[in-house]
PDB file of N, CA and C in Angstrom:
ATOM      1  N   UNK W   2      33.881  34.285 -90.909  1.00  0.00           N
ATOM      2  CA  UNK W   2      33.687  33.078 -90.130  1.00  0.00           C
ATOM      3  C   UNK W   2      32.285  33.063 -89.530  1.00  0.00           C
ATOM      4  N   UNK W   3      31.752  31.879 -89.390  1.00  0.00           N
ATOM      5  CA  UNK W   3      30.447  31.727 -88.759  1.00  0.00           C
ATOM      6  C   UNK W   3      30.612  31.605 -87.257  1.00  0.00           C
ATOM      7  N   UNK W   4      29.826  32.382 -86.539  1.00  0.00           N
ATOM      8  CA  UNK W   4      29.820  32.311 -85.086  1.00  0.00           C
ATOM      9  C   UNK W   4      28.442  31.878 -84.628  1.00  0.00           C
ATOM     10  N   UNK W   5      28.396  31.264 -83.491  1.00  0.00           N
ATOM     11  CA  UNK W   5      27.098  30.861 -82.963  1.00  0.00           C
ATOM     12  C   UNK W   5      26.427  32.062 -82.306  1.00  0.00           C
ATOM     13  N   UNK W   6      25.129  32.072 -82.319  1.00  0.00           N
ATOM     14  CA  UNK W   6      24.378  33.159 -81.693  1.00  0.00           C
ATOM     15  C   UNK W   6      23.870  34.167 -82.703  1.00  0.00           C
ATOM     16  N   UNK W   7      22.911  34.935 -82.274  1.00  0.00           N
ATOM     17  CA  UNK W   7      22.337  35.973 -83.133  1.00  0.00           C
ATOM     18  C   UNK W   7      23.000  37.310 -82.857  1.00  0.00           C
ATOM     19  N   UNK W   8      23.237  38.016 -83.901  1.00  0.00           N
ATOM     20  CA  UNK W   8      23.747  39.370 -83.778  1.00  0.00           C
ATOM     21  C   UNK W   8      22.603  40.329 -84.068  1.00  0.00           C
ATOM     22  N   UNK W   9      22.737  41.591 -83.713  1.00  0.00           N
ATOM     23  CA  UNK W   9      21.637  42.538 -83.933  1.00  0.00           C
ATOM     24  C   UNK W   9      21.179  42.631 -85.390  1.00  0.00           C
ATOM     25  N   UNK W  10      22.081  42.518 -86.322  1.00  0.00           N
ATOM     26  CA  UNK W  10      21.651  42.631 -87.715  1.00  0.00           C
ATOM     27  C   UNK W  10      20.844  41.423 -88.151  1.00  0.00           C
ATOM     28  N   UNK W  11      21.013  40.263 -87.502  1.00  0.00           N
ATOM     29  CA  UNK W  11      20.163  39.104 -87.788  1.00  0.00           C
ATOM     30  C   UNK W  11      18.717  39.415 -87.405  1.00  0.00           C
ATOM     31  N   UNK W  12      18.558  40.017 -86.233  1.00  0.00           N
ATOM     32  CA  UNK W  12      17.204  40.364 -85.778  1.00  0.00           C
ATOM     33  C   UNK W  12      16.570  41.403 -86.688  1.00  0.00           C
ATOM     34  N   UNK W  13      17.370  42.327 -87.200  1.00  0.00           N
ATOM     35  CA  UNK W  13      16.862  43.333 -88.131  1.00  0.00           C
ATOM     36  C   UNK W  13      16.366  42.679 -89.411  1.00  0.00           C
ATOM     37  N   UNK W  14      17.099  41.715 -89.914  1.00  0.00           N
ATOM     38  CA  UNK W  14      16.679  41.008 -91.130  1.00  0.00           C
ATOM     39  C   UNK W  14      15.378  40.248 -90.879  1.00  0.00           C
ATOM     40  N   UNK W  15      15.271  39.596 -89.732  1.00  0.00           N
ATOM     41  CA  UNK W  15      14.036  38.869 -89.399  1.00  0.00           C
ATOM     42  C   UNK W  15      12.860  39.842 -89.309  1.00  0.00           C
ATOM     43  N   UNK W  16      13.056  41.000 -88.700  1.00  0.00           N
ATOM     44  CA  UNK W  16      11.991  42.000 -88.586  1.00  0.00           C
ATOM     45  C   UNK W  16      11.556  42.485 -89.959  1.00  0.00           C
ATOM     46  N   UNK W  17      12.494  42.724 -90.849  1.00  0.00           N
ATOM     47  CA  UNK W  17      12.155  43.175 -92.211  1.00  0.00           C
ATOM     48  C   UNK W  17      11.372  42.095 -92.949  1.00  0.00           C
ATOM     49  N   UNK W  18      11.768  40.851 -92.797  1.00  0.00           N
ATOM     50  CA  UNK W  18      11.048  39.751 -93.453  1.00  0.00           C
ATOM     51  C   UNK W  18       9.620  39.663 -92.931  1.00  0.00           C
ATOM     52  N   UNK W  19       9.415  39.812 -91.611  1.00  0.00           N
ATOM     53  CA  UNK W  19       8.062  39.787 -91.054  1.00  0.00           C
ATOM     54  C   UNK W  19       7.224  40.932 -91.602  1.00  0.00           C
ATOM     55  N   UNK W  20       7.804  42.118 -91.690  1.00  0.00           N
ATOM     56  CA  UNK W  20       7.050  43.258 -92.203  1.00  0.00           C
ATOM     57  C   UNK W  20       6.674  43.043 -93.662  1.00  0.00           C
ATOM     58  N   UNK W  21       7.574  42.483 -94.441  1.00  0.00           N
ATOM     59  CA  UNK W  21       7.283  42.233 -95.854  1.00  0.00           C
ATOM     60  C   UNK W  21       6.223  41.149 -96.000  1.00  0.00           C
ATOM     61  N   UNK W  22       6.319  40.088 -95.207  1.00  0.00           N
ATOM     62  CA  UNK W  22       5.368  38.982 -95.328  1.00  0.00           C
ATOM     63  C   UNK W  22       3.976  39.355 -94.836  1.00  0.00           C
ATOM     64  N   UNK W  23       3.895  39.973 -93.681  1.00  0.00           N
ATOM     65  CA  UNK W  23       2.594  40.221 -93.067  1.00  0.00           C
ATOM     66  C   UNK W  23       2.063  41.619 -93.314  1.00  0.00           C
ATOM     67  N   UNK W  24       2.898  42.546 -93.650  1.00  0.00           N
ATOM     68  CA  UNK W  24       2.444  43.912 -93.824  1.00  0.00           C
ATOM     69  C   UNK W  24       2.290  44.607 -92.486  1.00  0.00           C
ATOM     70  N   UNK W  25       2.367  45.922 -92.514  1.00  0.00           N
ATOM     71  CA  UNK W  25       2.323  46.668 -91.251  1.00  0.00           C
ATOM     72  C   UNK W  25       0.933  46.670 -90.623  1.00  0.00           C
ATOM     73  N   UNK W  26      -0.099  46.402 -91.392  1.00  0.00           N
ATOM     74  CA  UNK W  26      -1.462  46.395 -90.831  1.00  0.00           C
ATOM     75  C   UNK W  26      -1.738  45.139 -90.022  1.00  0.00           C
ATOM     76  N   UNK W  27      -1.204  44.018 -90.452  1.00  0.00           N
ATOM     77  CA  UNK W  27      -1.520  42.761 -89.783  1.00  0.00           C
ATOM     78  C   UNK W  27      -0.567  42.440 -88.632  1.00  0.00           C
ATOM     79  N   UNK W  28       0.542  43.136 -88.523  1.00  0.00           N
ATOM     80  CA  UNK W  28       1.499  42.832 -87.461  1.00  0.00           C
ATOM     81  C   UNK W  28       0.922  42.979 -86.054  1.00  0.00           C
ATOM     82  N   UNK W  29       0.198  44.056 -85.732  1.00  0.00           N
ATOM     83  CA  UNK W  29      -0.374  44.135 -84.375  1.00  0.00           C
ATOM     84  C   UNK W  29      -1.350  42.997 -84.070  1.00  0.00           C
ATOM     85  N   UNK W  30      -2.174  42.632 -85.052  1.00  0.00           N
ATOM     86  CA  UNK W  30      -3.106  41.525 -84.835  1.00  0.00           C
ATOM     87  C   UNK W  30      -2.370  40.204 -84.653  1.00  0.00           C
ATOM     88  N   UNK W  31      -1.327  40.019 -85.443  1.00  0.00           N
ATOM     89  CA  UNK W  31      -0.536  38.794 -85.332  1.00  0.00           C
ATOM     90  C   UNK W  31       0.165  38.724 -83.979  1.00  0.00           C
ATOM     91  N   UNK W  32       0.701  39.843 -83.527  1.00  0.00           N
ATOM     92  CA  UNK W  32       1.373  39.877 -82.226  1.00  0.00           C
ATOM     93  C   UNK W  32       0.385  39.606 -81.093  1.00  0.00           C
ATOM     94  N   UNK W  33      -0.827  40.163 -81.194  1.00  0.00           N
ATOM     95  CA  UNK W  33      -1.858  39.907 -80.185  1.00  0.00           C
ATOM     96  C   UNK W  33      -2.235  38.432 -80.153  1.00  0.00           C
ATOM     97  N   UNK W  34      -2.419  37.841 -81.325  1.00  0.00           N
ATOM     98  CA  UNK W  34      -2.786  36.426 -81.395  1.00  0.00           C
ATOM     99  C   UNK W  34      -1.670  35.544 -80.842  1.00  0.00           C
ATOM    100  N   UNK W  35      -0.426  35.897 -81.150  1.00  0.00           N
ATOM    101  CA  UNK W  35       0.704  35.135 -80.629  1.00  0.00           C
ATOM    102  C   UNK W  35       0.781  35.246 -79.108  1.00  0.00           C
ATOM    103  N   UNK W  36       0.572  36.439 -78.573  1.00  0.00           N
ATOM    104  CA  UNK W  36       0.580  36.627 -77.128  1.00  0.00           C
ATOM    105  C   UNK W  36      -0.523  35.847 -76.445  1.00  0.00           C
ATOM    106  N   UNK W  37      -1.706  35.845 -77.047  1.00  0.00           N
ATOM    107  CA  UNK W  37      -2.830  35.100 -76.482  1.00  0.00           C
ATOM    108  C   UNK W  37      -2.538  33.599 -76.493  1.00  0.00           C
ATOM    109  N   UNK W  38      -1.958  33.129 -77.585  1.00  0.00           N
ATOM    110  CA  UNK W  38      -1.606  31.712 -77.674  1.00  0.00           C
ATOM    111  C   UNK W  38      -0.559  31.337 -76.641  1.00  0.00           C
ATOM    112  N   UNK W  39       0.407  32.217 -76.422  1.00  0.00           N
ATOM    113  CA  UNK W  39       1.444  31.952 -75.424  1.00  0.00           C
ATOM    114  C   UNK W  39       0.848  31.893 -74.022  1.00  0.00           C
ATOM    115  N   UNK W  40      -0.105  32.795 -73.713  1.00  0.00           N
ATOM    116  CA  UNK W  40      -0.743  32.773 -72.397  1.00  0.00           C
ATOM    117  C   UNK W  40      -1.538  31.490 -72.200  1.00  0.00           C
ATOM    118  N   UNK W  41      -2.255  31.049 -73.234  1.00  0.00           N
ATOM    119  CA  UNK W  41      -3.034  29.815 -73.137  1.00  0.00           C
ATOM    120  C   UNK W  41      -2.113  28.626 -72.935  1.00  0.00           C
ATOM    121  N   UNK W  42      -1.030  28.576 -73.699  1.00  0.00           N
ATOM    122  CA  UNK W  42      -0.077  27.481 -73.567  1.00  0.00           C
ATOM    123  C   UNK W  42       0.525  27.448 -72.172  1.00  0.00           C
ATOM    124  N   UNK W  43       0.879  28.618 -71.645  1.00  0.00           N
ATOM    125  CA  UNK W  43       1.469  28.692 -70.318  1.00  0.00           C
ATOM    126  C   UNK W  43       0.481  28.239 -69.244  1.00  0.00           C
ATOM    127  N   UNK W  44      -0.779  28.661 -69.362  1.00  0.00           N
ATOM    128  CA  UNK W  44      -1.765  28.266 -68.361  1.00  0.00           C
ATOM    129  C   UNK W  44      -2.056  26.770 -68.429  1.00  0.00           C
ATOM    130  N   UNK W  45      -2.088  26.203 -69.629  1.00  0.00           N
ATOM    131  CA  UNK W  45      -2.312  24.761 -69.755  1.00  0.00           C
ATOM    132  C   UNK W  45      -1.126  23.974 -69.212  1.00  0.00           C
ATOM    133  N   UNK W  46       0.082  24.453 -69.457  1.00  0.00           N
ATOM    134  CA  UNK W  46       1.272  23.777 -68.928  1.00  0.00           C
ATOM    135  C   UNK W  46       1.276  23.821 -67.402  1.00  0.00           C
ATOM    136  N   UNK W  47       0.898  24.960 -66.836  1.00  0.00           N
ATOM    137  CA  UNK W  47       0.821  25.061 -65.369  1.00  0.00           C
ATOM    138  C   UNK W  47      -0.261  24.151 -64.818  1.00  0.00           C
ATOM    139  N   UNK W  48      -1.387  24.041 -65.512  1.00  0.00           N
ATOM    140  CA  UNK W  48      -2.471  23.170 -65.056  1.00  0.00           C
ATOM    141  C   UNK W  48      -2.026  21.714 -65.080  1.00  0.00           C
ATOM    142  N   UNK W  49      -1.293  21.327 -66.110  1.00  0.00           N
ATOM    143  CA  UNK W  49      -0.812  19.945 -66.178  1.00  0.00           C
ATOM    144  C   UNK W  49       0.214  19.676 -65.081  1.00  0.00           C
ATOM    145  N   UNK W  50       1.035  20.667 -64.770  1.00  0.00           N
ATOM    146  CA  UNK W  50       2.058  20.496 -63.740  1.00  0.00           C
ATOM    147  C   UNK W  50       1.429  20.422 -62.354  1.00  0.00           C
ATOM    148  N   UNK W  51       0.324  21.137 -62.149  1.00  0.00           N
ATOM    149  CA  UNK W  51      -0.317  21.177 -60.845  1.00  0.00           C
ATOM    150  C   UNK W  51      -1.184  19.959 -60.560  1.00  0.00           C
ATOM    151  N   UNK W  52      -1.519  19.192 -61.593  1.00  0.00           N
ATOM    152  CA  UNK W  52      -2.356  18.015 -61.377  1.00  0.00           C
ATOM    153  C   UNK W  52      -1.599  16.998 -60.548  1.00  0.00           C
ATOM    154  N   UNK W  53      -2.305  16.373 -59.633  1.00  0.00           N
ATOM    155  CA  UNK W  53      -1.713  15.321 -58.825  1.00  0.00           C
ATOM    156  C   UNK W  53      -2.126  13.978 -59.402  1.00  0.00           C
ATOM    157  N   UNK W  54      -1.223  13.286 -60.072  1.00  0.00           N
ATOM    158  CA  UNK W  54      -1.603  12.001 -60.661  1.00  0.00           C
ATOM    159  C   UNK W  54      -1.841  10.956 -59.572  1.00  0.00           C
ATOM    160  N   UNK W  55      -2.794  10.105 -59.816  1.00  0.00           N
ATOM    161  CA  UNK W  55      -3.109   9.039 -58.881  1.00  0.00           C
ATOM    162  C   UNK W  55      -2.141   7.888 -59.152  1.00  0.00           C
ATOM    163  N   UNK W  56      -1.366   7.474 -58.145  1.00  0.00           N
ATOM    164  CA  UNK W  56      -0.412   6.382 -58.383  1.00  0.00           C
ATOM    165  C   UNK W  56      -1.137   5.056 -58.598  1.00  0.00           C
ATOM    166  N   UNK W  57      -0.633   4.278 -59.523  1.00  0.00           N
ATOM    167  CA  UNK W  57      -1.202   2.971 -59.817  1.00  0.00           C
ATOM    168  C   UNK W  57      -0.451   1.943 -59.002  1.00  0.00           C
ATOM    169  N   UNK W  58      -1.203   1.120 -58.274  1.00  0.00           N
ATOM    170  CA  UNK W  58      -0.566   0.095 -57.448  1.00  0.00           C
ATOM    171  C   UNK W  58      -0.730  -1.259 -58.107  1.00  0.00           C
ATOM    172  N   UNK W  59       0.282  -2.085 -57.995  1.00  0.00           N
ATOM    173  CA  UNK W  59       0.247  -3.426 -58.575  1.00  0.00           C
ATOM    174  C   UNK W  59      -0.217  -4.462 -57.566  1.00  0.00           C
ATOM    175  N   UNK W  60      -0.548  -4.057 -56.351  1.00  0.00           N
ATOM    176  CA  UNK W  60      -0.919  -4.998 -55.301  1.00  0.00           C
ATOM    177  C   UNK W  60      -2.390  -5.380 -55.357  1.00  0.00           C
ATOM    178  N   UNK W  61      -3.182  -4.713 -56.185  1.00  0.00           N
ATOM    179  CA  UNK W  61      -4.614  -5.032 -56.255  1.00  0.00           C
ATOM    180  C   UNK W  61      -4.811  -6.392 -56.920  1.00  0.00           C
ATOM    181  N   UNK W  62      -5.747  -7.157 -56.369  1.00  0.00           N
ATOM    182  CA  UNK W  62      -6.025  -8.475 -56.938  1.00  0.00           C
ATOM    183  C   UNK W  62      -6.988  -8.321 -58.103  1.00  0.00           C
ATOM    184  N   UNK W  63      -6.846  -9.132 -59.134  1.00  0.00           N
ATOM    185  CA  UNK W  63      -7.781  -9.042 -60.243  1.00  0.00           C
ATOM    186  C   UNK W  63      -9.165  -9.504 -59.811  1.00  0.00           C
ATOM    187  N   UNK W  64     -10.217  -8.974 -60.418  1.00  0.00           N
ATOM    188  CA  UNK W  64     -11.573  -9.365 -60.030  1.00  0.00           C
ATOM    189  C   UNK W  64     -11.806 -10.842 -60.351  1.00  0.00           C
ATOM    190  N   UNK W  65     -12.635 -11.469 -59.518  1.00  0.00           N
ATOM    191  CA  UNK W  65     -12.939 -12.886 -59.700  1.00  0.00           C
ATOM    192  C   UNK W  65     -13.866 -13.035 -60.898  1.00  0.00           C
ATOM    193  N   UNK W  66     -13.611 -14.066 -61.699  1.00  0.00           N
ATOM    194  CA  UNK W  66     -14.432 -14.313 -62.883  1.00  0.00           C
ATOM    195  C   UNK W  66     -15.759 -14.946 -62.455  1.00  0.00           C
ATOM    196  N   UNK W  67     -16.837 -14.467 -63.032  1.00  0.00           N
ATOM    197  CA  UNK W  67     -18.166 -15.009 -62.714  1.00  0.00           C
ATOM    198  C   UNK W  67     -18.354 -16.330 -63.458  1.00  0.00           C
ATOM    199  N   UNK W  68     -18.899 -17.342 -62.731  1.00  0.00           N
ATOM    200  CA  UNK W  68     -19.105 -18.642 -63.369  1.00  0.00           C
ATOM    201  C   UNK W  68     -20.543 -18.851 -63.711  1.00  0.00           C
TER     202      UNK W  68
END
């Protein structure tokens, strides 16, 4: 029967596939690049969350047209 969720042997299969695809030499570099990308993404998400948007008001009158 199929159950939801990952079991330990699923993770083992994924690890073997990564080793076969990337090779043992490129895995540390790939992990470093992934970690760096995650840090950049996290810092950008925090920067966007910390920004204070300027509220737009509808009460402003439109500028007068020059004749």
